[in-house]
Amino acid sequence: AQSVTQPDIHITVSEGASLELRCNYSYGATPYLFWYVQSPGQGLQLLLKYFSGDTLVQGIKGFEAEFKRSQSSFNLRKPSVHWSDAAEYFCAVGDGYSSASKIIFGSGTRLSIRP
Amino acid sequence: SAVISQKPSRDICQRGTSLTIQCQVDSQVTMMFWYRQQPGQSLTLIATANQGSEATYESGFVIDKFPISRPNLTFSTLTVSNMSPEDSSIYLCSVEDSSRAWGRATGELFFGEGSRLTVL
C-alpha cells in the first residue's frame, strides 16, 4: 500500500537559515508527489509538484524539492527562510490516474522560525 | 485554479447537536471532497461528493454521521451529526484541478480555508 512518511514532527530554524523538510514515500510505480503548506487558520496551498522529467522542481515562495527514486524521497528545501514561512507542511503522493480520493497525505511537519 | 469558500469558519457546538458546513466553489466541478483534520493530525478523506448521486464514503465514515448534499456543480454541504468532543476538528472542502498534463489528471487539490469545530 502506498504511504507517506514525514519523520520530523516539528522543526525550528533561524530566520535566514536554510531549510530541508524530509518526505519518504512507499509506492509501486512512479508517483505524483506534492508539497502543500498550511498557514495558521488557513486551508492548504500547493507549493510544488512532481510528475516526471527533471527531478528538481521549483515551486512558489522560493521552495524547491528533489525527487530521488533510489531513496524514495521528495525533500523540500529553501535556501533562506523568512518568518512568514512558519506553517505546517504536508507531503502527499498520488498516482495521477485515480481521482484525488487516492492522494495520501503525510502527517505533516510544523515549521517554527526563530527570530 | 479554483476559489473555495467555506462557512462557518469556526463554531463552538454542544454535545449531541448537529452542524452543517457549506462549501461554495467559483467554478463548476464534478467532484468535491471533504476532509477531516483532527488536532495535530494530517488530513483524512471523509467522502467524495458527486453531483446527482450519493456521496462515496471512505472506510470509517458513514452517511448517518456525516450526511452530504451536492445539489449542483458549485456547492456542497457536510453535516456533522450528533456531535461529541471527538468530532472537534477542522473540516476542509476541496476540489481537484481540472487541467490535464499529458492526458492525466494533475492530482492537485484546491482547498477552502476550513471550518474549525469545537464540541463541548
Tab-separated table of C-alpha atoms in Angstrom:
chain	number	residue	atom	x	y	z
A	1	ALA	CA	0.000	0.000	0.000
A	2	GLN	CA	1.187	3.485	-0.722
A	3	SER	CA	2.257	5.621	2.200
A	4	VAL	CA	3.999	8.857	3.008
A	5	THR	CA	6.302	9.452	5.963
A	6	GLN	CA	7.399	12.797	7.288
A	7	PRO	CA	9.840	11.869	10.051
A	8	ASP	CA	10.102	15.333	11.575
A	9	ILE	CA	7.078	16.449	13.574
A	10	HIS	CA	8.436	19.880	14.433
A	11	ILE	CA	11.447	21.820	13.186
A	12	THR	CA	12.743	25.190	14.329
A	13	VAL	CA	15.176	27.186	12.229
A	14	SER	CA	16.520	30.699	12.470
A	15	GLU	CA	15.306	33.314	10.049
A	16	GLY	CA	17.662	33.433	7.086
A	17	ALA	CA	18.887	29.892	7.614
A	18	SER	CA	18.414	27.108	5.105
A	19	LEU	CA	15.654	24.554	5.441
A	20	GLU	CA	15.126	20.954	4.450
A	21	LEU	CA	11.953	19.044	5.267
A	22	ARG	CA	12.055	15.319	4.724
A	23	CYS	CA	9.498	13.179	2.961
A	24	ASN	CA	9.730	9.473	2.167
A	25	TYR	CA	7.143	7.551	0.249
A	26	SER	CA	6.247	3.988	-0.499
A	27	TYR	CA	4.700	3.458	-3.909
A	28	GLY	CA	4.660	0.732	-6.530
A	29	ALA	CA	5.083	2.914	-9.587
A	30	THR	CA	6.276	6.393	-10.410
A	31	PRO	CA	4.297	8.570	-8.065
A	32	TYR	CA	2.882	12.015	-8.375
A	33	LEU	CA	4.373	13.932	-5.443
A	34	PHE	CA	3.202	17.131	-3.826
A	35	TRP	CA	4.127	19.544	-1.093
A	36	TYR	CA	1.371	21.620	0.487
A	37	VAL	CA	1.635	24.385	3.067
A	38	GLN	CA	-0.979	25.241	5.657
A	39	SER	CA	-0.579	28.604	7.340
A	40	PRO	CA	-2.332	29.110	10.686
A	41	GLY	CA	-6.091	29.284	10.228
A	42	GLN	CA	-5.862	28.601	6.509
A	43	GLY	CA	-6.545	25.764	4.125
A	44	LEU	CA	-3.776	24.023	2.236
A	45	GLN	CA	-1.940	25.614	-0.667
A	46	LEU	CA	0.154	23.748	-3.207
A	47	LEU	CA	3.853	24.659	-3.080
A	48	LEU	CA	5.063	22.377	-5.853
A	49	LYS	CA	4.510	19.049	-7.552
A	50	TYR	CA	6.467	16.391	-9.395
A	51	PHE	CA	5.080	14.236	-12.200
A	52	SER	CA	8.040	13.320	-14.371
A	53	GLY	CA	11.093	14.798	-16.048
A	54	ASP	CA	13.546	16.981	-14.199
A	55	THR	CA	13.863	15.638	-10.681
A	56	LEU	CA	14.448	19.087	-9.210
A	57	VAL	CA	11.233	21.052	-9.202
A	58	GLN	CA	10.753	24.675	-8.373
A	59	GLY	CA	7.722	25.936	-6.537
A	60	ILE	CA	6.244	29.089	-5.197
A	61	LYS	CA	7.682	31.205	-2.387
A	62	GLY	CA	11.254	30.159	-3.223
A	63	PHE	CA	10.790	26.481	-2.379
A	64	GLU	CA	12.206	23.578	-4.335
A	65	ALA	CA	12.107	19.813	-3.959
A	66	GLU	CA	14.155	16.974	-5.366
A	67	PHE	CA	12.761	13.589	-6.331
A	68	LYS	CA	15.217	10.779	-5.584
A	69	ARG	CA	13.847	7.483	-6.781
A	70	SER	CA	16.696	5.451	-5.262
A	71	GLN	CA	15.912	6.856	-1.835
A	72	SER	CA	12.121	7.091	-2.273
A	73	SER	CA	12.386	10.655	-1.099
A	74	PHE	CA	10.992	14.036	-2.068
A	75	ASN	CA	12.578	16.516	0.329
A	76	LEU	CA	11.548	20.144	0.389
A	77	ARG	CA	14.220	22.827	0.563
A	78	LYS	CA	14.560	26.561	0.838
A	79	PRO	CA	17.915	28.368	0.945
A	80	SER	CA	16.822	31.151	3.302
A	81	VAL	CA	13.639	31.052	5.351
A	82	HIS	CA	11.502	34.038	6.243
A	83	TRP	CA	9.351	34.464	9.333
A	84	SER	CA	6.273	34.131	7.104
A	85	ASP	CA	7.299	30.558	6.274
A	86	ALA	CA	6.189	29.421	9.733
A	87	ALA	CA	3.425	26.931	8.936
A	88	GLU	CA	2.557	23.254	8.669
A	89	TYR	CA	3.955	21.428	5.640
A	90	PHE	CA	2.421	18.306	4.168
A	91	CYS	CA	3.928	15.921	1.667
A	92	ALA	CA	1.453	13.917	-0.423
A	93	VAL	CA	1.562	11.130	-3.011
A	94	GLY	CA	-0.868	10.114	-5.728
A	95	ASP	CA	-0.902	8.092	-8.931
A	96	GLY	CA	-2.281	10.648	-11.360
A	97	TYR	CA	-4.833	8.188	-12.726
A	98	SER	CA	-7.298	7.909	-9.910
A	99	SER	CA	-9.228	10.789	-8.511
A	100	ALA	CA	-7.915	12.885	-5.710
A	101	SER	CA	-9.538	10.439	-3.335
A	102	LYS	CA	-6.422	8.328	-3.780
A	103	ILE	CA	-3.996	11.013	-2.651
A	104	ILE	CA	-2.274	10.138	0.607
A	105	PHE	CA	-1.054	12.897	2.903
A	106	GLY	CA	1.852	12.655	5.304
A	107	SER	CA	1.422	13.528	8.951
A	108	GLY	CA	2.925	16.978	8.472
A	109	THR	CA	5.930	18.911	9.743
A	110	ARG	CA	5.397	22.048	11.753
A	111	LEU	CA	7.979	24.721	10.980
A	112	SER	CA	8.786	27.416	13.516
A	113	ILE	CA	11.076	30.337	12.755
A	114	ARG	CA	13.443	31.696	15.366
A	115	PRO	CA	13.910	35.488	15.048
B	1	SER	CA	-7.273	27.256	-10.134
B	2	ALA	CA	-10.416	27.348	-8.018
B	3	VAL	CA	-11.550	29.600	-5.205
B	4	ILE	CA	-13.389	27.810	-2.434
B	5	SER	CA	-15.400	29.453	0.312
B	6	GLN	CA	-16.466	27.632	3.450
B	7	LYS	CA	-18.937	28.634	6.105
B	8	PRO	CA	-18.745	28.767	9.049
B	9	SER	CA	-15.060	29.375	9.525
B	10	ARG	CA	-15.342	28.263	13.132
B	11	ASP	CA	-18.012	27.303	15.627
B	12	ILE	CA	-18.414	26.033	19.139
B	13	CYS	CA	-21.088	23.387	19.467
B	14	GLN	CA	-22.767	21.484	22.221
B	15	ARG	CA	-22.572	17.726	22.514
B	16	GLY	CA	-25.445	15.980	20.741
B	17	THR	CA	-26.190	18.756	18.281
B	18	SER	CA	-25.549	18.803	14.533
B	19	LEU	CA	-23.840	21.389	12.375
B	20	THR	CA	-23.869	21.875	8.631
B	21	ILE	CA	-20.827	23.221	6.821
B	22	GLN	CA	-21.250	24.860	3.443
B	23	CYS	CA	-18.759	24.848	0.595
B	24	GLN	CA	-19.044	27.079	-2.463
B	25	VAL	CA	-16.718	26.867	-5.488
B	26	ASP	CA	-16.298	29.610	-8.062
B	27	SER	CA	-16.433	27.158	-10.981
B	28	GLN	CA	-18.310	24.001	-11.887
B	29	VAL	CA	-16.597	20.832	-10.717
B	30	THR	CA	-17.519	17.202	-10.976
B	31	MET	CA	-16.235	16.021	-7.621
B	32	MET	CA	-15.893	17.762	-4.295
B	33	PHE	CA	-14.010	16.246	-1.396
B	34	TRP	CA	-14.500	16.583	2.330
B	35	TYR	CA	-11.549	16.088	4.663
B	36	ARG	CA	-11.182	15.990	8.416
B	37	GLN	CA	-8.072	17.258	10.151
B	38	GLN	CA	-8.026	16.362	13.800
B	39	PRO	CA	-5.840	18.420	16.151
B	40	GLY	CA	-2.189	17.904	15.315
B	41	GLN	CA	-3.033	15.331	12.657
B	42	SER	CA	-2.914	15.069	8.902
B	43	LEU	CA	-5.849	15.109	6.532
B	44	THR	CA	-8.236	12.195	6.330
B	45	LEU	CA	-10.688	11.956	3.462
B	46	ILE	CA	-14.269	11.610	4.688
B	47	ALA	CA	-16.116	11.329	1.390
B	48	THR	CA	-16.323	12.314	-2.246
B	49	ALA	CA	-19.412	14.251	-3.263
B	50	ASN	CA	-20.639	13.855	-6.840
B	51	GLN	CA	-23.440	15.939	-8.244
B	52	GLY	CA	-26.543	13.865	-8.925
B	53	SER	CA	-25.510	10.803	-6.951
B	54	GLU	CA	-24.890	9.753	-3.395
B	55	ALA	CA	-21.579	10.573	-1.834
B	56	THR	CA	-18.906	7.909	-1.626
B	57	TYR	CA	-17.640	7.440	1.920
B	58	GLU	CA	-14.204	6.257	2.971
B	59	SER	CA	-13.654	3.477	5.442
B	60	GLY	CA	-14.588	4.555	8.940
B	61	PHE	CA	-17.083	7.220	7.869
B	62	VAL	CA	-20.821	6.667	7.459
B	63	ILE	CA	-23.644	8.634	5.937
B	64	ASP	CA	-25.680	8.758	9.141
B	65	LYS	CA	-22.877	10.579	10.921
B	66	PHE	CA	-21.705	12.741	8.006
B	67	PRO	CA	-24.576	13.314	5.569
B	68	ILE	CA	-23.531	15.193	2.463
B	69	SER	CA	-25.544	17.105	-0.077
B	70	ARG	CA	-24.454	18.103	-3.583
B	71	PRO	CA	-27.341	19.962	-5.187
B	72	ASN	CA	-25.342	21.443	-8.079
B	73	LEU	CA	-21.873	21.626	-9.592
B	74	THR	CA	-20.637	24.503	-7.409
B	75	PHE	CA	-21.997	23.737	-3.949
B	76	SER	CA	-21.908	21.051	-1.274
B	77	THR	CA	-22.708	20.691	2.395
B	78	LEU	CA	-21.343	18.386	5.065
B	79	THR	CA	-23.309	17.822	8.246
B	80	VAL	CA	-21.648	16.546	11.392
B	81	SER	CA	-24.453	14.830	13.277
B	82	ASN	CA	-24.906	14.108	16.966
B	83	MET	CA	-21.560	15.652	17.753
B	84	SER	CA	-19.231	14.555	20.519
B	85	PRO	CA	-15.939	16.116	21.661
B	86	GLU	CA	-14.129	13.608	19.421
B	87	ASP	CA	-15.608	15.432	16.425
B	88	SER	CA	-13.636	18.566	17.283
B	89	SER	CA	-11.618	19.062	14.121
B	90	ILE	CA	-11.021	21.221	11.129
B	91	TYR	CA	-13.231	20.174	8.232
B	92	LEU	CA	-11.907	21.040	4.799
B	93	CYS	CA	-13.653	21.169	1.455
B	94	SER	CA	-11.544	20.501	-1.606
B	95	VAL	CA	-11.792	20.217	-5.373
B	96	GLU	CA	-9.465	18.697	-7.906
B	97	ASP	CA	-7.574	20.607	-10.566
B	98	SER	CA	-9.439	20.085	-13.824
B	99	SER	CA	-6.410	20.547	-16.064
B	100	ARG	CA	-4.546	17.653	-17.600
B	101	ALA	CA	-0.846	17.005	-18.064
B	102	TRP	CA	-0.124	14.566	-20.879
B	103	GLY	CA	-3.702	13.395	-20.667
B	104	ARG	CA	-3.505	12.613	-16.979
B	105	ALA	CA	-5.077	14.401	-14.068
B	106	THR	CA	-2.570	16.542	-12.240
B	107	GLY	CA	-3.899	15.435	-8.889
B	108	GLU	CA	-3.569	18.933	-7.498
B	109	LEU	CA	-6.175	19.836	-4.928
B	110	PHE	CA	-7.551	23.240	-4.060
B	111	PHE	CA	-8.761	23.747	-0.524
B	112	GLY	CA	-11.121	26.014	1.312
B	113	GLU	CA	-9.894	27.711	4.465
B	114	GLY	CA	-11.557	25.101	6.612
B	115	SER	CA	-14.210	25.072	9.305
B	116	ARG	CA	-12.857	24.669	12.824
B	117	LEU	CA	-15.390	22.949	15.055
B	118	THR	CA	-15.067	22.682	18.810
B	119	VAL	CA	-17.532	20.401	20.570
B	120	LEU	CA	-18.029	20.905	24.282
